[in-house]
Coordinates of N, CA, C and O in Angstrom, one line a residue:
M25 N 0.9 -1.1 -0.1 CA -0.1 0.0 0.0 C 0.7 1.3 -0.1 O 1.9 1.4 0.8
P26 N 0.6 2.2 -0.6 CA 1.4 3.2 -0.9 C 1.4 4.3 0.4 O 0.2 4.3 1.0
Q27 N 2.6 4.9 0.8 CA 2.7 5.8 1.8 C 1.9 7.2 1.6 O 2.4 7.7 0.6
L28 N 1.3 7.7 2.6 CA 0.7 8.9 2.4 C 1.8 10.0 2.9 O 2.4 9.6 3.9
L29 N 1.8 11.0 2.3 CA 2.5 12.1 2.8 C 2.3 12.6 4.0 O 1.0 12.8 4.1
D30 N 3.1 12.9 4.7 CA 2.8 13.5 6.0 C 2.5 15.1 6.0 O 3.3 15.8 5.6
Q31 N 1.1 15.4 6.1 CA 0.9 16.9 5.6 C 1.0 17.9 6.6 O 0.7 18.9 6.5
T32 N 1.6 17.2 7.9 CA 2.1 18.2 9.0 C 3.2 18.7 8.9 O 3.4 19.9 9.5
T33 N 3.9 18.2 8.1 CA 5.6 18.8 8.0 C 5.6 19.0 6.6 O 5.4 18.4 5.8
D34 N 6.7 19.8 6.4 CA 7.3 20.1 5.0 C 7.8 18.7 4.4 O 8.7 18.2 5.2
Q35 N 7.6 18.7 3.2 CA 8.5 17.6 2.4 C 9.3 18.5 1.5 O 8.9 19.3 0.8
R36 N 10.6 18.0 1.2 CA 11.6 18.9 0.6 C 12.3 17.8 -0.2 O 12.7 16.6 0.3
I37 N 12.4 18.0 -1.3 CA 13.6 17.4 -2.4 C 14.4 18.3 -2.7 O 14.2 19.3 -3.6
V38 N 15.7 18.0 -2.8 CA 16.7 18.9 -3.4 C 17.7 17.9 -4.3 O 17.9 16.9 -3.7
H39 N 17.6 18.4 -5.5 CA 18.5 17.5 -6.5 C 19.5 18.8 -7.4 O 19.1 19.7 -7.6
D40 N 20.4 18.2 -7.8 CA 21.3 18.9 -9.0 C 20.8 18.8 -10.0 O 19.9 17.8 -10.5
G41 N 21.0 20.0 -10.7 CA 20.2 19.9 -12.1 C 20.5 21.3 -12.9 O 20.9 22.1 -12.2
T42 N 20.1 21.3 -14.1 CA 20.5 22.3 -14.9 C 19.1 23.3 -15.0 O 18.1 22.9 -14.5
W43 N 19.2 24.6 -15.4 CA 17.9 25.0 -15.8 C 16.9 24.6 -16.5 O 16.0 24.8 -16.4
E44 N 17.7 24.0 -17.5 CA 16.5 23.3 -18.7 C 15.9 22.2 -17.9 O 14.6 22.0 -17.9
Q45 N 16.6 21.5 -17.0 CA 15.9 20.5 -16.2 C 14.9 21.1 -15.3 O 13.7 20.5 -15.0
F46 N 15.4 22.1 -14.5 CA 14.2 22.7 -13.8 C 13.2 23.4 -14.5 O 11.9 23.2 -14.1
K47 N 13.3 23.7 -15.7 CA 12.2 24.4 -16.5 C 11.0 23.2 -17.0 O 9.8 23.1 -16.7
F48 N 11.8 22.0 -17.0 CA 10.9 20.6 -17.5 C 10.2 20.3 -16.2 O 8.8 20.2 -16.2
I49 N 10.6 20.2 -15.1 CA 10.1 19.8 -13.6 C 9.3 21.1 -13.4 O 7.8 20.5 -13.2
Q50 N 9.2 22.0 -13.5 CA 8.6 23.1 -13.3 C 6.9 23.1 -14.2 O 6.0 23.2 -13.5
K51 N 7.2 22.9 -15.6 CA 6.3 22.6 -16.4 C 5.5 21.4 -15.8 O 4.1 21.2 -16.0
G52 N 6.0 20.4 -15.3 CA 5.3 19.2 -14.8 C 4.5 19.4 -13.7 O 3.5 18.8 -13.3
F53 N 4.9 20.4 -12.9 CA 4.1 20.7 -11.8 C 3.0 22.0 -11.9 O 2.4 22.4 -10.8
D54 N 3.0 22.3 -13.2 CA 2.2 23.6 -13.6 C 0.9 23.1 -13.0 O 0.2 21.9 -13.6
G55 N -0.1 24.0 -12.2 CA -1.5 23.7 -11.7 C -1.4 22.8 -10.7 O -2.5 22.4 -10.3
S56 N -0.2 22.6 -9.7 CA -0.2 21.7 -8.7 C -0.2 22.7 -7.6 O 0.8 23.1 -7.3
P57 N -1.3 22.8 -6.9 CA -1.4 23.9 -5.7 C -0.6 23.1 -4.5 O -0.4 22.0 -4.5
G58 N 0.1 24.0 -3.9 CA 0.8 24.0 -2.7 C 2.2 23.2 -2.8 O 2.8 22.8 -1.9
V59 N 2.6 23.5 -4.2 CA 4.0 23.0 -4.5 C 4.7 24.1 -4.9 O 4.5 25.0 -5.6
R60 N 6.1 24.3 -4.2 CA 6.9 25.4 -4.5 C 8.3 24.9 -5.1 O 8.7 24.1 -4.6
L61 N 8.6 25.6 -5.9 CA 9.9 25.0 -6.7 C 11.1 26.4 -7.0 O 10.4 27.5 -7.0
F62 N 12.1 26.0 -6.4 CA 13.2 26.9 -6.6 C 14.4 26.4 -7.3 O 14.5 25.1 -7.5
Y63 N 15.1 27.3 -7.8 CA 16.4 27.0 -8.4 C 17.5 28.3 -8.2 O 17.1 29.4 -8.3
F64 N 18.7 27.6 -8.0 CA 19.7 28.5 -7.9 C 21.0 27.7 -8.1 O 21.1 26.6 -7.3
D65 N 22.1 28.3 -8.6 CA 23.4 27.6 -8.7 C 23.4 26.0 -8.8 O 24.3 25.3 -8.2
G66 N 22.6 25.8 -10.0 CA 22.7 24.2 -10.1 C 21.9 23.4 -9.2 O 22.1 22.0 -9.2
I67 N 21.1 24.1 -8.3 CA 20.5 23.3 -7.3 C 18.8 23.4 -7.4 O 18.3 24.5 -7.7
I68 N 18.2 22.2 -7.6 CA 16.7 22.4 -7.7 C 16.0 21.9 -6.6 O 16.3 21.1 -6.1
E69 N 15.1 22.7 -5.9 CA 14.4 22.4 -4.8 C 12.8 22.3 -5.0 O 12.4 23.2 -5.5
I70 N 12.3 21.2 -4.4 CA 10.7 21.2 -4.6 C 10.3 21.2 -3.0 O 10.8 20.2 -2.2
L71 N 9.4 22.0 -2.6 CA 9.0 21.9 -1.3 C 7.4 21.9 -1.4 O 6.8 22.5 -2.2
M72 N 6.9 21.0 -0.6 CA 5.5 20.6 -0.3 C 5.3 21.2 1.2 O 5.6 20.4 2.1
P73 N 5.1 22.4 1.4 CA 4.8 22.9 2.8 C 4.0 22.1 3.4 O 2.6 21.8 3.1
G74 N 4.0 22.0 4.9 CA 3.0 21.3 5.8 C 2.1 22.4 6.4 O 1.9 23.4 6.1
R75 N 1.2 21.6 7.1 CA 0.1 22.5 7.8 C 0.9 23.6 8.9 O 0.2 24.8 8.2
E76 N 1.7 23.5 9.6 CA 2.2 24.5 10.1 C 2.8 25.6 9.5 O 2.7 26.9 9.9
H77 N 3.7 25.3 8.5 CA 4.1 26.0 7.6 C 3.1 27.2 6.9 O 3.2 28.1 6.9
E78 N 2.1 26.3 6.4 CA 0.8 27.2 5.8 C 0.1 27.9 6.7 O -0.3 29.2 6.3
I79 N 0.0 27.5 8.1 CA -0.7 28.2 8.9 C 0.0 29.8 9.1 O -0.4 30.9 9.4
F80 N 1.2 29.7 9.4 CA 2.2 30.7 9.8 C 2.3 31.9 8.6 O 2.1 32.9 8.7
A81 N 2.4 31.1 7.4 CA 2.3 32.0 6.1 C 0.9 32.7 5.9 O 1.3 34.0 5.4
S82 N -0.1 32.3 6.3 CA -1.3 32.8 6.1 C -1.7 34.0 7.1 O -2.0 34.9 6.8
I83 N -1.2 33.6 8.2 CA -1.3 34.6 9.2 C -0.3 35.8 9.0 O -0.9 36.8 8.9
I84 N 1.0 35.5 8.8 CA 1.6 36.8 8.4 C 1.3 37.6 7.3 O 1.3 38.8 7.5
G85 N 0.8 36.7 6.1 CA 0.2 37.6 5.1 C -1.2 38.3 5.3 O -1.0 39.4 5.0
Y86 N -1.9 37.9 6.3 CA -3.0 38.4 6.5 C -2.7 39.8 7.4 O -3.3 40.8 7.3
L87 N -1.9 39.7 8.4 CA -1.5 40.7 9.2 C -0.8 41.8 8.5 O -0.9 43.0 8.5
I88 N 0.1 41.5 7.3 CA 0.7 42.6 6.7 C -0.2 43.1 5.8 O -0.2 44.4 5.6
T89 N -1.2 42.2 5.2 CA -2.3 42.8 4.2 C -3.1 43.8 5.2 O -3.5 45.0 4.7
T90 N -3.3 43.6 6.6 CA -4.2 44.4 7.3 C -3.7 45.5 7.4 O -4.0 47.0 7.2
F91 N -2.1 45.7 7.9 CA -1.4 46.7 8.1 C -1.5 47.7 6.8 O -1.9 48.7 7.2
L92 N -1.0 47.3 5.7 CA -0.9 48.0 4.4 C -2.3 48.5 4.1 O -2.4 49.9 3.9
T93 N -3.3 47.9 4.2 CA -4.7 48.5 4.3 C -5.1 49.5 5.2 O -5.3 50.8 4.6
E94 N -5.0 49.2 6.6 CA -5.2 50.3 7.4 C -4.5 51.5 7.3 O -5.1 52.7 7.7
K95 N -3.3 51.5 6.7 CA -2.5 52.7 6.7 C -2.6 53.4 5.3 O -2.0 54.4 5.3
G96 N -3.3 52.8 4.4 CA -3.6 53.5 3.1 C -2.5 53.3 2.2 O -2.4 54.4 1.4
I97 N -1.8 52.3 2.3 CA -0.5 52.4 1.5 C -1.1 51.2 0.4 O -1.3 50.3 0.4
F98 N -0.6 51.8 -0.9 CA -0.9 51.0 -2.1 C -0.1 49.8 -1.9 O 1.1 50.1 -2.0
F99 N -0.9 48.8 -2.5 CA 0.0 47.5 -2.4 C -0.4 46.4 -3.4 O -1.9 46.5 -3.6
Q100 N 0.2 45.4 -3.9 CA -0.4 44.1 -4.5 C 0.2 43.1 -4.0 O 1.2 43.0 -4.2
P101 N -0.8 42.3 -3.5 CA -0.3 41.0 -3.0 C 0.0 40.1 -4.1 O -0.6 39.7 -5.0
T102 N 1.3 39.3 -4.3 CA 1.6 38.7 -5.1 C 1.9 37.2 -4.6 O 2.2 36.3 -5.4
R103 N 1.5 36.9 -3.3 CA 1.7 35.7 -2.7 C 2.9 34.8 -3.1 O 4.1 35.3 -2.9
S104 N 2.8 33.5 -3.5 CA 3.8 32.6 -4.3 C 4.1 32.7 -5.5 O 4.6 31.9 -6.1
M105 N 4.1 34.1 -5.9 CA 4.1 33.8 -7.6 C 5.8 33.9 -7.9 O 6.5 34.0 -7.0
T106 N 5.9 33.2 -8.9 CA 7.1 32.8 -9.5 C 8.1 33.9 -9.7 O 7.7 34.9 -10.6
Q107 N 9.0 34.3 -8.8 CA 10.1 35.3 -9.0 C 11.5 34.9 -9.9 O 12.3 33.9 -9.3
E108 N 11.7 35.2 -11.0 CA 12.6 34.6 -11.8 C 13.6 35.4 -12.6 O 13.1 36.4 -13.3
K109 N 14.7 35.1 -12.8 CA 15.8 35.7 -13.6 C 16.2 34.6 -14.6 O 16.9 33.5 -14.1
E110 N 15.9 34.5 -15.9 CA 16.1 33.5 -16.7 C 17.5 32.9 -16.7 O 18.5 33.5 -16.6
G111 N 17.6 31.6 -16.5 CA 18.8 30.8 -16.4 C 19.7 31.0 -15.3 O 20.5 30.4 -15.0
V112 N 19.2 31.8 -14.4 CA 20.2 32.0 -13.2 C 19.4 31.7 -11.8 O 20.0 31.0 -11.0
A113 N 18.1 32.2 -11.6 CA 17.3 31.8 -10.3 C 15.6 31.9 -10.4 O 15.4 32.5 -11.2
S114 N 15.2 30.9 -9.7 CA 13.8 31.3 -9.3 C 13.3 30.9 -8.0 O 14.1 29.9 -7.5
A115 N 12.5 31.6 -7.7 CA 11.9 31.4 -6.3 C 10.5 31.8 -6.1 O 9.9 32.3 -6.8
Q116 N 9.7 31.0 -5.3 CA 8.4 31.2 -5.0 C 8.4 31.5 -3.3 O 8.7 30.6 -2.4
A117 N 8.2 32.9 -2.9 CA 8.0 33.3 -1.6 C 6.8 32.6 -0.8 O 5.8 32.1 -1.7
D118 N 6.5 32.5 0.3 CA 5.5 32.2 1.2 C 4.4 33.1 0.8 O 3.2 33.0 0.6
E119 N 4.7 34.4 0.9 CA 3.9 35.7 0.6 C 5.0 36.7 0.2 O 6.3 36.9 0.4
S120 N 4.5 37.6 -0.9 CA 5.4 38.6 -1.3 C 4.3 39.9 -1.8 O 3.1 39.5 -1.9
Y121 N 4.9 41.0 -1.9 CA 3.9 42.2 -2.3 C 4.8 43.0 -3.0 O 6.1 43.5 -2.9
C122 N 4.1 43.6 -3.8 CA 4.6 45.1 -4.6 C 4.2 46.0 -3.8 O 2.9 46.2 -3.2
I123 N 4.9 47.2 -3.4 CA 4.3 48.3 -2.6 C 4.7 49.6 -3.2 O 5.7 50.0 -3.9
G124 N 3.7 50.5 -3.4 CA 3.7 51.7 -4.0 C 3.4 51.7 -5.5 O 2.6 52.6 -6.0
S125 N 3.7 50.6 -6.1 CA 3.2 50.3 -7.6 C 3.4 48.9 -7.9 O 3.9 48.2 -7.2
V126 N 2.8 48.5 -8.9 CA 2.9 47.1 -9.3 C 4.3 46.9 -10.2 O 4.6 47.9 -11.1
K127 N 5.0 45.9 -9.9 CA 6.3 45.8 -10.6 C 6.3 44.1 -10.9 O 5.6 43.3 -10.5
P128 N 7.3 43.9 -11.9 CA 7.6 42.3 -12.2 C 8.0 41.7 -10.9 O 8.0 40.3 -11.0
I129 N 8.9 42.3 -10.1 CA 9.5 41.5 -9.2 C 9.2 42.2 -7.8 O 9.2 43.7 -7.7
P130 N 8.4 41.7 -6.9 CA 8.0 42.2 -5.7 C 9.0 43.1 -4.9 O 10.2 42.6 -4.8
D131 N 8.6 43.9 -4.2 CA 9.5 44.4 -3.0 C 9.9 44.0 -1.9 O 10.7 44.2 -1.3
L132 N 8.9 42.8 -1.7 CA 9.1 42.4 -0.4 C 8.9 40.4 -0.5 O 7.7 40.5 -1.0
S133 N 9.6 39.9 0.0 CA 9.3 38.4 0.0 C 9.3 37.7 1.4 O 10.4 38.6 2.0
I134 N 8.4 37.0 1.8 CA 8.3 36.7 3.2 C 8.6 34.9 3.0 O 7.7 34.4 2.2
E135 N 9.6 34.6 3.8 CA 9.7 33.1 3.8 C 9.3 32.7 5.3 O 9.9 33.1 6.2
V136 N 8.6 31.6 5.3 CA 8.4 30.7 6.9 C 9.2 29.5 6.5 O 9.4 28.8 5.7
V137 N 10.5 29.4 7.4 CA 11.2 28.3 7.5 C 11.0 27.4 8.8 O 10.8 27.7 9.7
F138 N 10.7 26.2 8.0 CA 10.3 25.1 9.2 C 11.8 23.9 9.0 O 12.2 23.6 9.8
S139 N 11.7 23.7 7.7 CA 12.4 22.3 7.4 C 14.3 22.8 7.2 O 15.0 22.3 7.8
S140 N 14.4 23.7 6.5 CA 15.7 24.2 6.3 C 15.7 25.3 5.1 O 14.5 25.8 4.5
G141 N 16.8 25.9 4.9 CA 16.8 27.0 3.9 C 17.3 28.3 4.7 O 18.5 28.7 4.8
G142 N 16.3 29.3 5.5 CA 16.7 30.3 5.9 C 17.5 31.4 5.1 O 17.2 31.3 3.9
I143 N 18.5 32.0 5.6 CA 19.2 32.8 4.9 C 19.9 32.4 3.8 O 20.4 33.2 3.0
S144 N 20.2 30.9 3.5 CA 20.7 30.6 2.3 C 19.8 30.8 1.3 O 20.5 30.8 -0.1
K145 N 18.7 31.2 1.4 CA 17.7 31.3 0.2 C 17.9 32.7 0.0 O 17.5 33.1 -1.3
L146 N 18.7 33.6 0.7 CA 18.8 34.9 0.2 C 19.3 35.0 -1.2 O 19.1 36.1 -2.0
E147 N 20.3 34.2 -1.4 CA 21.1 34.1 -2.8 C 19.8 34.1 -4.1 O 20.3 35.0 -4.9
R148 N 19.0 33.5 -3.8 CA 18.0 33.5 -5.0 C 17.2 34.7 -4.9 O 17.1 35.1 -6.1
Y149 N 17.1 35.2 -3.9 CA 16.4 36.7 -3.9 C 17.1 37.7 -4.5 O 16.8 38.7 -5.2
Q150 N 18.5 37.8 -4.0 CA 19.4 38.7 -4.4 C 19.5 38.6 -6.0 O 19.8 39.7 -6.6
A151 N 19.8 37.5 -6.6 CA 19.8 37.2 -8.1 C 18.6 37.9 -8.8 O 18.8 38.3 -9.9
N152 N 17.6 37.7 -8.2 CA 16.1 38.2 -8.8 C 16.0 39.9 -8.3 O 15.3 40.4 -8.8
G153 N 16.9 40.4 -7.7 CA 16.8 41.7 -7.3 C 15.7 42.0 -6.3 O 15.0 43.4 -6.5
V154 N 15.2 41.2 -5.5 CA 13.9 41.7 -4.4 C 14.5 42.4 -3.3 O 15.7 42.2 -2.7
P155 N 14.2 44.0 -3.3 CA 14.5 44.7 -2.3 C 14.7 44.1 -0.9 O 15.5 44.7 -0.2
E156 N 13.5 43.6 -0.6 CA 13.5 43.1 1.0 C 13.0 41.7 1.2 O 12.2 41.3 0.5
V157 N 13.7 40.7 2.1 CA 13.3 39.7 2.4 C 13.2 39.5 3.9 O 14.1 39.9 4.6
W158 N 12.1 38.9 4.3 CA 11.9 38.5 5.7 C 11.8 37.3 5.9 O 11.1 36.4 5.1
F159 N 12.3 36.7 6.9 CA 12.4 35.2 7.4 C 11.6 35.0 8.7 O 12.0 35.4 9.7
W160 N 10.7 34.2 9.0 CA 9.9 33.7 10.2 C 10.6 32.4 10.3 O 10.3 31.4 9.6
E161 N 11.2 32.3 11.6 CA 11.8 31.0 11.9 C 11.8 30.8 13.3 O 12.4 31.6 13.9
D162 N 11.4 29.8 13.7 CA 11.2 29.5 15.2 C 11.1 30.8 16.4 O 11.3 31.1 17.2
G163 N 9.6 31.3 15.9 CA 9.1 32.6 16.3 C 10.0 33.8 16.4 O 9.7 34.9 16.9
L164 N 11.0 33.8 15.4 CA 11.9 35.2 15.3 C 11.6 35.5 13.9 O 11.5 34.6 12.9
L165 N 11.6 37.1 13.8 CA 11.4 37.6 12.4 C 12.9 38.2 12.2 O 13.1 39.1 13.0
K166 N 13.5 37.9 11.0 CA 14.7 38.6 10.6 C 14.4 39.1 9.1 O 13.8 38.5 8.0
L167 N 15.1 40.3 9.2 CA 14.5 41.1 7.9 C 16.1 41.4 7.2 O 17.2 41.7 7.9
Y168 N 16.0 41.4 5.8 CA 17.2 41.6 5.1 C 16.8 42.7 4.2 O 15.7 42.6 3.3
H169 N 17.6 43.8 3.6 CA 17.4 44.7 2.8 C 18.7 44.7 1.6 O 19.8 44.7 2.0
L170 N 18.3 44.8 0.6 CA 19.1 44.8 -0.6 C 19.9 46.2 -0.9 O 19.2 47.0 -0.7
T171 N 21.3 46.1 -0.3 CA 21.9 47.4 -0.6 C 23.4 47.2 -1.1 O 24.2 46.3 -0.8
D172 N 23.6 47.9 -2.2 CA 24.8 47.7 -3.3 C 24.9 46.4 -3.3 O 25.9 45.8 -3.4
G173 N 23.8 45.6 -3.8 CA 23.8 44.2 -4.4 C 24.2 43.2 -3.5 O 24.0 42.0 -4.0
S174 N 24.0 43.6 -2.2 CA 24.1 42.5 -1.2 C 23.1 42.9 -0.1 O 22.5 44.0 0.2
Y175 N 22.6 41.7 0.5 CA 21.6 41.9 1.6 C 22.3 42.2 3.1 O 23.2 41.7 3.2
V176 N 21.6 42.9 3.7 CA 22.2 43.4 5.1 C 21.1 43.4 6.0 O 19.9 43.5 5.8
P177 N 21.4 42.8 7.3 CA 20.2 42.6 8.1 C 20.0 43.9 8.6 O 20.6 44.9 9.0
I178 N 18.7 44.1 8.9 CA 18.0 45.3 9.2 C 17.1 45.1 10.5 O 16.6 43.9 11.0
E179 N 16.9 46.3 11.3 CA 16.0 46.1 12.7 C 14.6 46.3 12.2 O 13.6 46.1 12.9
R180 N 14.2 47.1 11.1 CA 13.0 47.4 10.8 C 13.0 47.6 9.1 O 13.8 48.1 8.7
S181 N 11.9 47.5 8.7 CA 11.8 47.7 7.3 C 11.9 49.0 6.6 O 11.7 49.9 7.4
L182 N 12.9 48.9 5.6 CA 13.1 50.3 4.9 C 12.0 50.6 3.8 O 12.5 51.5 3.1
L183 N 11.0 49.6 3.7 CA 10.3 50.0 2.3 C 9.0 51.1 2.9 O 8.9 51.2 4.1
P184 N 8.7 51.8 1.8 CA 7.7 52.9 2.2 C 6.4 52.4 3.1 O 5.8 51.2 2.6
G185 N 6.2 52.9 4.2 CA 5.0 52.4 4.9 C 5.1 51.5 6.1 O 5.0 51.4 7.1
L186 N 5.8 50.5 5.4 CA 6.3 49.3 6.2 C 7.5 49.4 7.4 O 7.5 48.9 8.4
S187 N 8.1 50.7 7.1 CA 9.1 51.0 8.2 C 8.3 51.4 9.5 O 8.9 51.5 10.9
E188 N 6.9 51.8 9.7 CA 6.1 52.2 10.7 C 5.7 50.9 11.5 O 5.2 50.9 12.6
L189 N 5.7 49.7 10.9 CA 5.1 48.5 11.4 C 6.0 48.2 12.8 O 7.3 48.4 12.7
D190 N 5.5 48.2 13.8 CA 6.1 47.8 15.2 C 6.3 46.1 15.1 O 5.4 45.6 15.2
L191 N 7.5 45.6 14.8 CA 7.9 44.4 14.4 C 7.7 43.6 15.6 O 7.2 42.3 15.5
D192 N 8.0 44.0 16.9 CA 7.6 43.1 18.2 C 6.6 43.1 18.4 O 6.2 41.7 18.6
W193 N 5.5 44.0 18.1 CA 4.0 43.8 18.2 C 3.6 42.8 17.2 O 2.8 41.7 17.5
F194 N 4.1 42.9 16.0 CA 3.8 41.9 14.9 C 4.3 40.6 15.3 O 3.4 39.8 15.1
R195 N 5.3 40.3 15.8 CA 5.8 38.9 15.9 C 4.7 38.5 17.0 O 4.7 37.2 17.0
R196 N 4.6 39.2 18.1 CA 3.8 38.8 19.2 C 2.3 38.3 18.7 O 1.7 37.3 19.3
C197 N 1.7 39.2 17.8 CA 0.5 38.6 17.2 C 0.8 37.3 16.4 O -0.5 36.4 16.5
V198 N 1.7 37.1 15.7 CA 1.6 36.0 14.9 C 1.7 34.8 15.8 O 1.2 33.9 15.6
L199 N 2.5 34.8 16.9 CA 2.4 33.8 17.8 C 1.0 33.8 18.7 O 0.8 32.5 19.0
M200 N 0.6 34.8 19.1 CA -0.8 34.6 19.7 C -1.8 33.8 18.8 O -2.7 33.3 19.2
A201 N -1.6 34.1 17.2 CA -2.8 33.5 16.5 C -2.3 31.9 16.3 O -3.5 31.3 16.1
E202 N -1.4 31.3 16.8 CA -1.1 29.9 17.1 C -2.2 29.3 17.7 O -2.7 28.2 17.6
T203 N -3.0 30.1 18.9 CA -3.8 29.5 19.8 C -5.3 30.1 19.7 O -6.0 29.6 19.8
D204 N -5.1 31.6 19.0 CA -6.4 32.2 18.8 C -6.1 33.1 17.6 O -5.8 34.3 18.1
T205 N -6.6 32.8 16.4 CA -6.2 33.9 15.3 C -7.2 35.1 15.5 O -6.7 35.9 14.8
G206 N -8.4 34.8 15.6 CA -9.3 35.8 15.6 C -8.8 37.0 16.7 O -8.8 37.9 16.5
E207 N -8.3 36.7 17.8 CA -8.0 37.4 18.9 C -6.8 38.1 18.4 O -6.7 39.3 18.7
A208 N -5.9 37.5 17.9 CA -4.6 38.1 17.4 C -4.8 39.0 16.3 O -4.3 40.2 16.4
I209 N -5.7 38.9 15.6 CA -6.0 39.8 14.4 C -6.7 41.0 15.0 O -6.3 42.2 14.7
R210 N -7.6 40.8 16.0 CA -8.3 42.0 16.7 C -7.2 43.0 17.4 O -7.3 44.0 17.3
A211 N -6.2 42.1 18.0 CA -5.3 42.7 18.8 C -4.3 43.7 18.0 O -4.0 44.8 18.4
F212 N -4.1 43.0 16.8 CA -3.1 43.8 15.7 C -3.9 44.8 15.3 O -3.1 45.9 15.5
R213 N -5.1 44.8 15.0 CA -6.1 45.8 14.6 C -6.0 47.0 15.5 O -5.8 48.4 15.1
R214 N -6.1 46.8 16.7 CA -6.3 47.8 17.8 C -4.8 48.6 17.7 O -5.1 49.8 18.0
Q215 N -3.8 48.0 17.8 CA -2.5 48.6 18.1 C -2.1 49.3 16.6 O -1.2 50.3 16.7
I216 N -2.8 49.1 15.4 CA -2.4 50.0 14.3 C -2.7 51.3 14.6 O -3.3 52.2 14.4

């Protein structure tokens, strides 16, 4: 009898390959919801996020969307759209946003890290020219801003409008949402 995948934890496959092989695999997964594909430096990664991963990504996305909406900041949520530089890098963030105007590459990409990756994924985003990348890992939020072609850690966002976001309160609300999402959202809204 075939074994069912564990839907509570991330499932990850990493394989050496060429850009052409990556594009072939990408085409094969076309229309497969919940599968994220990455390519950089001859490495192909296929990620099927687990339940906890998706819960945190949704909560983070909802709170960012709420903040931008309440502050009247123009944005376009681009979720996990493919961010790609032909032949070099391809990435799909858990959440991503264009801020201020619509662009081919989002201003902000957010990664929820459960199984692996973390800041090693920055190279993919750097190759694509994403201005800011946030990582949520083990209850911590780490921010990186692209400066002179390299990412530097920052304490608060440098993107228009998001620089006003109280990151400590944001982090507490994300953690609060683990047990009561509705209360976390209401608390977050009250603080905006």
